[in-house]
Amino acid sequence: MRIELTVNGTSRDADDVWPGESLLYLLRERLGLPGSKNACEQGECGSCTVYLDGTPVCSCLVAAGQAAGREVTTVEGIGSGAGEDRELDPVQRAFVENGAVQCGFCTPGLIVSTHDLLERNPRPTDPEIREALAGNLCRCTGYEKILDAVRSAGEARLDTVRSTSAERTGGSR
Amino acid sequence: MDFHVPTSWDQALAVKAGHPDAVPVAGGTDVMVELNFDRRRPPALLDLTRVPELAAVDRVDGRIRLGAGVPYTRMITELGAELPGLAMAARTVGSPQIRNRGTAGGNLGSASPAGDCHPPLLASGAEVEIASVRGVRRVPVAEFFTGPKRSVLEPDELIAAVHVAPATGPQQFAKIGPRNAMVIAVTAFALALHPERGRVGTGIGSAAPTPRRALDAEDFLSGELSAAGLWESRAPLPESLVTEFGNRVRAAASPIDDVRGSADYRRHVLAVLARRTLTWAWEAHRSTEKRAA
Ligand SMILES: Cc1cc2nc3c(=O)[nH]c(=O)nc-3n(C[C@H](O)[C@H](O)[C@H](O)COP(=O)(O)OP(=O)(O)OC[C@H]3O[C@@H](n4cnc5c(N)ncnc54)[C@H](O)[C@@H]3O)c2cc1C
Ligand code: FES
Ligand code: FES
């Protein structure tokens, strides 16, 4: 079947898609977006997490056909700008700066899950962070640095929100 | 493989009637695992995620009609006050990603003895609304399951919704697993107090070929609570009553030994969960009076 969908703000399509294949396979093997990782294909590891119409899901558990006409955001679409001007999202920067990345396999999924958590709850408690990230496994870091990254991304995000609102008030004066 | 994408409930039923071997897929959290691992090669998939009727939560005849396609996340955010037992169970399912996709319809559809929706739905006397082009029927959850992963669903039928009365008293759900998140229950138990009719509801998960109620334990406890006037007096529960309730819940189970736990362990755990949930729920029942007074 032919599938058309929006990925990271751009319309994409693929032909000859087997309806039972996963959105993860579609993204990686047909659309050339290797950011979402394939580790378990059974919803256990979260390394394939993407936004589907704004909701984080395991892309390995979404049938390609179910994603037709929908909006998908992968780790490649988190952040702003394009090409040379591309800027990392505060969550991505925090992961780099806090050494929350070792082999990096779990990172794309963790970035999406963390991004979603902070959208809903900019100042999560540690138990809230643990609950939100319970579906993302990391086999390298021991999670401490990931927790550090989430906390500092939350702070950085709040700072950005504060400074943009300050600019806005400053501008209107 | 065909992929059917009905956009209305009538269409979905028509497709199922015309293609009884098409496998419905809602959140896909059970179906896709089977496809990914080549455990299943159905001739067709029937996507239910574009049927708006399935995503609705309505109030019908004083009951809540929970659409089969409502994901766990919405049970938690929208139904926590009215269906606290179900919301508690939903909170224990998988991870946020799984809760964002998985549905009650899919949980029932898989009919696993370990499905976390089943104990609270049993405890609150829910009914499953089943539909086909032939018509609609309602089946009590307790009669829905016919064996491990088997249910009363006919090949041309789909689950439309679950009908549950809003809680009239405290409800509890407890689940034992090797860790706090992302586990299938080794054993689970749900309890609902129905003070307005002097009844107690129960639901056992993962400790028998199907999810089931502990009927004898329900009758025993309901009878004792009423006989001693405890619903009204809200006095503390006698220790012996709590223990006997746990024993009778344990006796209602017929668990197996498997990789997740031995039958003996499951029986033991069930008695503990029954006592605990009863103690918690009774404390809540007592404190509602204190607040009202
Ligand atoms: C990592 C992981 C963790 C999990 N943890 C838990 C857990 O803690 N507790 C738990 O209970 N489950 C758990 N599950 C299992 C699964 O998430 C649940 O069973 C979920 O409720 C399935 O819902 P779904 O919408 O994704 O179903 P799907 O996978 O879409 O469907 C499941 C079955 O139901 C049928 N079906 C779906 N909708 C209908 C309908 N309307 N009418 C008729 N048949 C229908 C399908 O054909 C299929 O047979 C987990 C799964 C994964 C992958
Ligand atoms: S690859 Fe999807 S959760 Fe592991
Ligand atoms: S950094 Fe290697 S799995 Fe997390």
Coordinates of C-alpha atoms and ligand atoms in Angstrom, one line a residue:
Chain A
M1 CA 0.0 0.0 0.0
R2 CA 1.0 3.6 -0.4
I3 CA 1.4 5.6 2.7
E4 CA 1.5 9.4 3.0
L5 CA 2.2 11.1 6.3
T6 CA 3.9 14.1 7.8
V7 CA 7.3 13.5 9.3
N8 CA 9.1 16.3 11.2
G9 CA 6.9 18.9 9.4
T10 CA 7.5 17.6 5.9
S11 CA 5.1 15.4 3.9
R12 CA 6.6 12.1 3.0
D13 CA 5.3 9.1 1.2
A14 CA 6.3 5.5 0.6
D15 CA 5.1 2.9 -1.9
D16 CA 4.7 -0.8 -1.6
V17 CA 4.5 -0.7 2.2
W18 CA 3.5 -4.0 3.8
P19 CA 0.5 -3.1 5.9
G20 CA 1.7 -5.2 8.9
E21 CA 5.1 -3.5 9.1
S22 CA 5.8 -1.1 11.9
L23 CA 6.0 2.7 11.7
L24 CA 9.6 2.2 13.0
Y25 CA 10.4 0.1 9.9
L26 CA 8.8 2.7 7.7
L27 CA 10.8 5.5 9.2
R28 CA 14.1 3.8 9.2
E29 CA 14.1 1.6 6.2
R30 CA 11.9 3.5 3.8
L31 CA 12.2 7.1 4.8
G32 CA 15.9 7.1 5.7
L33 CA 15.4 8.3 9.2
P34 CA 17.7 6.1 11.4
G35 CA 17.3 8.3 14.6
S36 CA 14.6 6.0 16.1
K37 CA 16.4 2.9 17.1
N38 CA 15.2 -0.7 16.8
A39 CA 16.2 -2.8 19.7
C40 CA 13.3 -5.0 20.9
E41 CA 10.4 -4.6 18.6
Q42 CA 8.1 -5.4 21.5
G43 CA 7.5 -2.1 23.3
E44 CA 9.9 -2.9 26.1
C45 CA 12.9 -0.6 25.5
G46 CA 11.5 2.7 24.3
S47 CA 14.4 3.3 21.9
C48 CA 11.9 3.7 19.0
T49 CA 9.8 6.3 20.8
V50 CA 8.4 9.0 18.5
Y51 CA 5.5 11.5 18.7
L52 CA 2.4 10.4 16.8
D53 CA 0.0 13.3 16.5
G54 CA 1.7 14.8 19.6
T55 CA 1.7 11.7 21.8
P56 CA 4.8 9.6 22.6
V57 CA 4.4 6.0 21.4
C58 CA 6.6 3.1 20.6
S59 CA 6.8 3.3 16.8
C60 CA 7.6 -0.5 16.7
L61 CA 4.0 -1.1 17.9
V62 CA 2.2 1.2 15.4
A63 CA 1.2 -0.5 12.1
A64 CA 2.5 1.6 9.2
G65 CA -1.0 1.9 7.9
Q66 CA -2.2 3.4 11.2
A67 CA 0.2 6.3 10.8
A68 CA -1.1 7.3 7.3
G69 CA -2.2 10.9 7.3
R70 CA -0.8 11.4 10.8
E71 CA 2.0 13.7 12.1
V72 CA 5.1 12.0 13.3
T73 CA 8.0 13.7 15.1
T74 CA 11.2 11.8 15.5
V75 CA 14.4 12.7 17.4
E76 CA 15.5 14.3 14.1
G77 CA 12.6 16.7 14.3
I78 CA 13.2 17.8 17.9
G79 CA 15.0 21.1 18.0
S80 CA 14.6 24.1 15.8
G81 CA 15.7 25.6 12.5
A82 CA 17.1 23.7 9.6
G83 CA 20.4 23.0 7.8
E84 CA 23.2 25.2 9.0
D85 CA 21.0 27.1 11.5
R86 CA 19.8 23.9 13.1
E87 CA 19.7 24.3 16.9
L88 CA 19.5 21.6 19.5
D89 CA 16.6 21.5 21.8
P90 CA 17.5 22.2 25.5
V91 CA 16.8 18.5 26.2
Q92 CA 19.3 17.4 23.6
R93 CA 21.9 19.9 24.8
A94 CA 21.4 18.7 28.4
F95 CA 22.0 15.1 27.4
V96 CA 25.3 16.1 25.8
E97 CA 26.4 18.4 28.5
N98 CA 25.6 16.0 31.3
G99 CA 27.3 13.0 29.7
A100 CA 23.9 11.2 29.6
V101 CA 25.0 9.5 26.4
Q102 CA 27.3 6.6 26.2
C103 CA 26.7 4.2 23.3
G104 CA 23.7 6.5 22.4
F105 CA 21.4 3.7 21.4
C106 CA 18.7 4.6 24.0
T107 CA 19.2 8.4 23.6
P108 CA 16.7 9.2 20.8
G109 CA 13.9 7.6 22.7
L110 CA 14.9 9.2 25.9
I111 CA 15.0 12.6 24.2
V112 CA 11.5 12.2 22.9
S113 CA 10.2 10.9 26.3
T114 CA 12.0 13.7 28.2
H115 CA 10.8 16.3 25.8
D116 CA 7.2 15.2 26.3
L117 CA 7.6 15.0 30.1
L118 CA 8.9 18.6 30.3
E119 CA 6.2 19.9 28.0
R120 CA 3.6 18.6 30.4
N121 CA 5.5 19.2 33.6
P122 CA 8.4 21.6 33.5
R123 CA 9.6 20.9 37.0
P124 CA 9.1 17.2 37.6
T125 CA 10.1 15.5 40.9
D126 CA 12.5 12.6 40.8
P127 CA 9.8 10.0 41.1
E128 CA 7.9 11.7 38.3
I129 CA 11.0 11.6 36.1
R130 CA 11.4 7.9 36.9
E131 CA 7.8 7.1 36.2
A132 CA 7.9 9.1 32.9
L133 CA 11.1 7.3 31.7
A134 CA 10.1 3.8 32.9
G135 CA 9.6 2.7 29.3
N136 CA 13.1 3.7 28.2
L137 CA 15.8 1.3 28.9
C138 CA 19.5 2.2 28.9
R139 CA 22.1 -0.5 29.2
C140 CA 25.1 1.8 29.6
T141 CA 24.7 4.8 31.8
G142 CA 23.2 3.6 35.1
Y143 CA 20.6 6.3 34.7
E144 CA 22.1 8.8 37.1
K145 CA 23.4 11.1 34.3
I146 CA 20.2 10.7 32.5
L147 CA 18.4 12.0 35.6
D148 CA 20.9 14.9 35.8
A149 CA 20.2 15.7 32.2
V150 CA 16.4 15.7 32.7
R151 CA 16.7 18.0 35.7
S152 CA 19.0 20.4 34.0
A153 CA 16.9 20.4 30.8
G154 CA 13.9 21.3 32.9
E155 CA 15.9 24.2 34.4
A156 CA 17.2 25.3 31.0
R157 CA 13.7 25.2 29.6
L158 CA 12.3 27.3 32.4
D159 CA 15.1 29.8 31.8
T160 CA 14.2 30.0 28.1
V161 CA 10.5 30.5 28.9
R162 CA 11.4 33.2 31.5
S163 CA 13.8 35.1 29.1
T164 CA 11.4 35.0 26.2
S165 CA 8.5 36.3 28.4
A166 CA 10.9 39.0 29.7
E167 CA 11.8 39.9 26.2
R168 CA 8.2 40.1 25.3
T169 CA 7.3 42.3 28.2
G170 CA 10.5 44.4 27.5
G171 CA 9.5 44.8 23.9
S172 CA 6.0 46.0 24.7
R173 CA 7.1 48.7 27.1
Chain B
M1 CA -2.2 -8.6 3.6
D2 CA -5.2 -6.3 3.4
F3 CA -5.5 -3.2 5.5
H4 CA -9.0 -2.0 6.2
V5 CA -9.5 1.5 7.5
P6 CA -13.1 2.1 8.5
T7 CA -13.9 5.6 9.6
S8 CA -17.2 4.9 11.3
W9 CA -18.5 2.2 13.6
D10 CA -21.1 0.9 11.0
Q11 CA -18.3 0.6 8.5
A12 CA -16.1 -1.3 11.0
L13 CA -18.9 -3.8 11.7
A14 CA -19.6 -4.2 8.0
V15 CA -15.9 -4.9 7.3
K16 CA -15.7 -7.4 10.2
A17 CA -18.9 -9.2 8.8
G18 CA -17.4 -9.4 5.4
H19 CA -13.9 -10.4 6.6
P20 CA -14.3 -12.4 9.8
D21 CA -10.6 -13.3 9.7
A22 CA -9.4 -9.7 9.7
V23 CA -7.6 -9.0 12.9
P24 CA -8.7 -5.8 14.7
V25 CA -5.9 -3.5 15.7
A26 CA -6.5 -0.7 18.2
G27 CA -3.4 0.4 20.1
G28 CA -1.4 -2.4 18.6
T29 CA 0.5 -3.1 21.8
D30 CA -0.4 -6.8 21.6
V31 CA -1.1 -7.3 17.9
M32 CA 2.1 -5.6 16.7
V33 CA 4.3 -7.7 19.0
E34 CA 2.9 -10.8 17.4
L35 CA 3.4 -9.4 13.9
N36 CA 6.9 -8.2 14.6
F37 CA 7.9 -11.7 15.8
D38 CA 6.1 -13.5 13.0
R39 CA 3.9 -15.2 15.5
R40 CA 0.9 -14.3 13.5
R41 CA 0.3 -13.6 9.7
P42 CA -3.4 -12.6 9.5
P43 CA -4.8 -12.2 6.0
A44 CA -6.0 -8.7 6.9
L45 CA -5.8 -6.0 9.6
L46 CA -8.8 -3.9 10.6
D47 CA -7.6 -0.6 12.0
L48 CA -9.9 0.7 14.6
T49 CA -8.1 3.9 15.4
R50 CA -10.1 6.0 13.0
V51 CA -13.5 5.1 14.4
P52 CA -14.5 8.1 16.4
E53 CA -17.3 6.2 18.3
L54 CA -14.7 3.9 19.9
A55 CA -12.8 6.8 21.5
A56 CA -15.8 8.3 23.3
V57 CA -16.6 8.3 27.0
D58 CA -20.4 8.7 27.5
R59 CA -22.8 8.6 30.4
V60 CA -25.7 6.2 29.7
D61 CA -28.4 5.3 32.2
G62 CA -26.3 6.5 35.1
R63 CA -23.4 4.3 34.0
I64 CA -20.2 5.2 32.2
R65 CA -19.9 3.9 28.7
L66 CA -16.2 3.6 28.1
G67 CA -15.4 3.3 24.4
A68 CA -13.3 0.2 23.5
G69 CA -10.7 2.5 21.9
V70 CA -10.0 4.8 24.9
P71 CA -6.4 4.5 25.9
Y72 CA -5.2 3.9 29.4
T73 CA -3.8 7.5 29.7
R74 CA -7.3 8.8 29.3
M75 CA -8.7 6.4 31.9
I76 CA -6.2 7.9 34.3
T77 CA -6.8 11.6 33.4
E78 CA -10.5 11.5 32.8
L79 CA -12.0 8.8 34.9
G80 CA -9.9 8.7 38.1
A81 CA -12.8 10.1 40.3
E82 CA -15.6 8.0 38.8
L83 CA -13.7 4.7 38.2
P84 CA -10.9 4.8 40.7
G85 CA -10.2 1.1 40.6
L86 CA -9.8 1.0 36.8
A87 CA -7.7 4.2 36.8
M88 CA -5.4 2.6 39.4
A89 CA -5.0 -0.5 37.3
A90 CA -4.4 1.7 34.2
R91 CA -1.6 3.4 36.0
T92 CA 0.3 0.1 36.4
V93 CA 0.1 -0.8 32.7
G94 CA 3.4 -0.9 30.9
S95 CA 5.0 2.5 30.4
P96 CA 3.7 5.9 29.3
Q97 CA 4.2 4.9 25.7
I98 CA 2.1 1.7 26.2
R99 CA -0.5 3.6 28.2
N100 CA -0.8 6.2 25.4
R101 CA -1.8 3.5 23.0
G102 CA -3.2 0.4 24.8
T103 CA -7.0 0.2 25.3
A104 CA -9.6 -1.6 27.3
G105 CA -11.0 -3.1 24.1
G106 CA -7.6 -4.5 23.3
N107 CA -7.1 -5.8 26.8
L108 CA -10.4 -7.6 26.7
G109 CA -9.7 -8.6 23.1
S110 CA -6.5 -10.4 24.1
A111 CA -8.4 -11.9 27.1
S112 CA -5.1 -12.6 28.9
P113 CA -5.7 -13.8 32.5
A114 CA -3.1 -11.2 33.4
G115 CA -4.9 -8.2 31.8
D116 CA -4.9 -5.4 34.3
C117 CA -8.3 -4.0 33.2
H118 CA -10.1 -7.2 34.1
P119 CA -9.9 -7.3 37.9
P120 CA -11.4 -3.8 38.5
L121 CA -14.0 -4.3 35.8
L122 CA -15.0 -7.6 37.5
A123 CA -15.1 -5.9 41.0
S124 CA -17.4 -3.2 39.8
G125 CA -19.8 -5.5 37.9
A126 CA -19.0 -4.1 34.4
E127 CA -20.6 -5.3 31.2
V128 CA -19.0 -5.6 27.8
E129 CA -21.0 -4.2 24.9
I130 CA -20.4 -6.4 21.9
A131 CA -21.7 -5.6 18.4
S132 CA -21.9 -7.0 14.9
V133 CA -24.1 -6.3 11.9
R134 CA -26.5 -8.8 13.5
G135 CA -27.0 -6.6 16.5
V136 CA -25.7 -5.6 19.9
R137 CA -25.4 -7.7 23.1
R138 CA -24.1 -7.1 26.6
V139 CA -22.1 -9.6 28.5
P140 CA -21.1 -9.3 32.1
V141 CA -17.3 -9.2 32.3
A142 CA -17.4 -12.3 34.4
E143 CA -18.9 -14.2 31.5
F144 CA -16.8 -12.7 28.8
F145 CA -13.7 -14.9 29.3
T146 CA -14.0 -18.6 28.3
G147 CA -10.3 -19.7 28.8
P148 CA -6.8 -18.4 28.5
K149 CA -6.8 -15.9 25.7
R150 CA -10.3 -16.9 24.7
S151 CA -13.6 -15.0 25.0
V152 CA -17.2 -15.2 23.9
L153 CA -16.5 -12.9 20.8
E154 CA -17.8 -14.4 17.6
P155 CA -15.7 -13.9 14.4
D156 CA -18.0 -11.2 13.1
E157 CA -18.1 -9.3 16.4
L158 CA -16.2 -6.3 17.8
I159 CA -16.1 -4.9 21.3
A160 CA -17.9 -1.5 21.3
A161 CA -17.5 -0.4 24.9
V162 CA -17.5 -1.3 28.5
H163 CA -20.4 -0.2 30.8
V164 CA -19.4 0.5 34.4
A165 CA -21.3 2.1 37.2
P166 CA -19.4 5.0 38.8
A167 CA -17.9 4.1 42.2
T168 CA -20.2 4.5 45.1
G169 CA -17.5 3.6 47.6
P170 CA -13.8 3.1 47.8
Q171 CA -12.0 0.9 45.3
Q172 CA -8.6 -0.6 45.3
F173 CA -6.3 -2.4 42.9
A174 CA -3.0 -4.1 43.7
K175 CA -0.6 -5.9 41.5
I176 CA 2.5 -7.9 42.3
G177 CA 5.4 -8.0 39.9
P178 CA 9.2 -8.2 40.0
R179 CA 9.5 -4.4 39.7
N180 CA 7.4 -1.2 39.8
A181 CA 7.1 -0.6 36.1
M182 CA 6.7 -2.5 32.9
V183 CA 5.6 -5.8 34.3
I184 CA 2.9 -8.3 33.7
A185 CA 1.2 -9.1 36.9
V186 CA 2.3 -12.2 38.7
T187 CA -1.0 -11.8 40.5
A188 CA -3.4 -8.9 40.8
F189 CA -6.5 -8.2 42.8
A190 CA -9.2 -5.5 42.7
L191 CA -11.7 -4.7 45.4
A192 CA -14.8 -2.4 45.2
L193 CA -17.0 -1.5 48.1
H194 CA -20.6 -0.8 47.2
P195 CA -22.0 0.6 50.5
E196 CA -25.3 1.6 49.0
R197 CA -26.3 -2.0 48.4
G198 CA -24.1 -3.6 51.1
R199 CA -22.0 -5.5 48.6
V200 CA -18.3 -6.1 48.0
G201 CA -16.9 -6.7 44.6
T202 CA -13.7 -8.6 43.7
G203 CA -11.6 -9.4 40.7
I204 CA -8.6 -11.8 40.5
G205 CA -6.0 -11.5 37.9
S206 CA -3.2 -14.0 36.8
A207 CA -4.3 -16.7 39.2
A208 CA -6.7 -18.8 37.2
P209 CA -7.2 -19.7 33.5
T210 CA -9.4 -16.6 33.2
P211 CA -9.8 -13.5 35.3
R212 CA -12.5 -14.3 37.8
R213 CA -14.4 -13.0 40.8
A214 CA -14.0 -14.5 44.3
L215 CA -17.7 -15.1 44.7
D216 CA -17.7 -16.9 48.0
A217 CA -15.4 -14.3 49.5
E218 CA -17.7 -11.5 48.3
D219 CA -20.8 -13.2 49.8
F220 CA -19.1 -13.9 53.0
L221 CA -17.7 -10.4 53.5
S222 CA -20.9 -8.7 52.3
G223 CA -23.0 -10.8 54.7
E224 CA -20.7 -10.2 57.7
L225 CA -20.5 -6.5 57.1
S226 CA -24.3 -6.2 56.9
A227 CA -25.0 -8.6 59.8
A228 CA -22.7 -6.6 62.2
G229 CA -24.0 -3.2 60.9
L230 CA -20.5 -2.3 60.0
W231 CA -21.4 -0.4 56.8
E232 CA -23.2 2.2 59.0
S233 CA -21.2 2.1 62.2
R234 CA -17.9 2.2 60.2
A235 CA -16.2 0.5 63.1
P236 CA -12.8 -1.0 62.5
L237 CA -12.9 -4.4 60.9
P238 CA -12.2 -7.3 63.2
E239 CA -8.9 -8.9 62.3
S240 CA -10.5 -12.3 62.0
L241 CA -12.9 -11.0 59.3
V242 CA -10.0 -9.6 57.2
T243 CA -8.1 -12.8 57.5
E244 CA -11.0 -15.0 56.6
F245 CA -11.7 -12.8 53.6
G246 CA -8.1 -13.3 52.4
N247 CA -8.4 -17.0 52.9
R248 CA -11.6 -17.2 50.8
V249 CA -10.1 -15.1 48.0
R250 CA -7.1 -17.4 48.0
A251 CA -9.4 -20.4 47.8
A252 CA -11.1 -18.9 44.7
A253 CA -7.9 -19.0 42.7
S254 CA -6.6 -21.9 40.6
P255 CA -3.2 -20.7 39.6
I256 CA -0.5 -22.5 37.7
D257 CA 3.3 -22.6 38.1
D258 CA 5.0 -20.7 35.4
V259 CA 8.1 -18.6 34.8
R260 CA 6.6 -15.6 36.6
G261 CA 5.7 -17.4 39.8
S262 CA 4.7 -20.7 41.4
A263 CA 1.1 -21.5 42.1
D264 CA 1.8 -21.5 45.8
Y265 CA 3.3 -18.1 45.7
R266 CA 0.4 -16.8 43.8
R267 CA -2.1 -18.2 46.3
H268 CA -0.1 -16.7 49.2
V269 CA 0.2 -13.3 47.4
L270 CA -3.5 -13.2 46.7
A271 CA -4.5 -13.6 50.3
V272 CA -2.1 -10.8 51.2
L273 CA -3.4 -8.5 48.5
A274 CA -7.0 -9.2 49.5
R275 CA -6.3 -8.3 53.1
R276 CA -4.4 -5.2 52.2
T277 CA -6.8 -3.9 49.7
L278 CA -9.7 -4.5 52.1
T279 CA -7.8 -2.7 54.9
W280 CA -7.1 0.3 52.6
A281 CA -10.6 0.5 51.2
W282 CA -12.2 0.1 54.7
E283 CA -10.0 2.9 56.0
A284 CA -11.2 5.1 53.1
H285 CA -14.8 4.2 53.9
R286 CA -14.4 5.1 57.5
S287 CA -12.7 8.5 56.7
T288 CA -15.5 9.5 54.3
E289 CA -17.8 9.4 57.3
K290 CA -15.4 11.4 59.4
R291 CA -15.2 14.0 56.7
A292 CA -18.9 14.1 56.3
A293 CA -19.5 14.4 60.1
Ligands
LIG1 C1 5.8 -3.4 26.8 C2 4.4 -3.8 27.1 C3 3.9 -3.8 28.4 C4 2.6 -4.2 28.7 N1 2.2 -4.1 30.0 C5 0.9 -4.5 30.3 C6 0.5 -4.4 31.6 O1 1.2 -4.0 32.5 N2 -0.8 -4.9 31.8 C7 -1.6 -5.3 30.8 O2 -2.8 -5.6 31.1 N3 -1.2 -5.4 29.6 C8 0.0 -5.0 29.3 N4 0.5 -5.1 28.0 C9 -0.4 -5.6 27.0 C10 -1.2 -4.6 26.2 O3 -0.7 -3.3 26.3 C11 -2.7 -4.6 26.7 O4 -3.3 -5.8 26.6 C12 -3.5 -3.5 25.9 O5 -4.7 -3.3 26.7 C13 -3.9 -3.9 24.5 O6 -4.6 -2.9 24.0 P1 -4.4 -2.5 22.4 O7 -5.4 -1.4 22.1 O8 -3.0 -2.1 22.2 O9 -4.7 -3.8 21.7 P2 -4.3 -4.4 20.3 O10 -2.9 -4.9 20.3 O11 -4.7 -3.4 19.2 O12 -5.3 -5.6 20.3 C14 -5.3 -6.7 21.2 C15 -6.3 -7.8 20.9 O13 -7.6 -7.3 21.0 C16 -8.3 -7.3 19.7 N5 -9.1 -6.1 19.7 C17 -8.7 -4.8 19.9 N6 -9.7 -4.0 19.9 C18 -10.8 -4.7 19.7 C19 -12.2 -4.4 19.6 N7 -12.7 -3.2 19.7 N8 -13.1 -5.5 19.4 C20 -12.6 -6.7 19.3 N9 -11.3 -7.1 19.4 C21 -10.4 -6.1 19.6 C22 -7.2 -7.4 18.7 O14 -7.6 -8.1 17.5 C23 -6.1 -8.2 19.4 O15 -6.5 -9.6 19.4 C24 1.8 -4.6 27.7 C25 2.2 -4.7 26.3 C26 3.5 -4.2 26.1 C27 4.0 -4.3 24.6
FES2 S1 12.2 -1.1 19.6 FE1 10.2 -0.3 20.1 S2 10.2 -0.4 22.2 FE2 12.0 -1.4 21.8
FES3 S1 23.7 5.0 26.3 FE1 23.9 2.9 25.7 S2 21.9 2.2 26.0 FE2 21.8 4.1 26.9

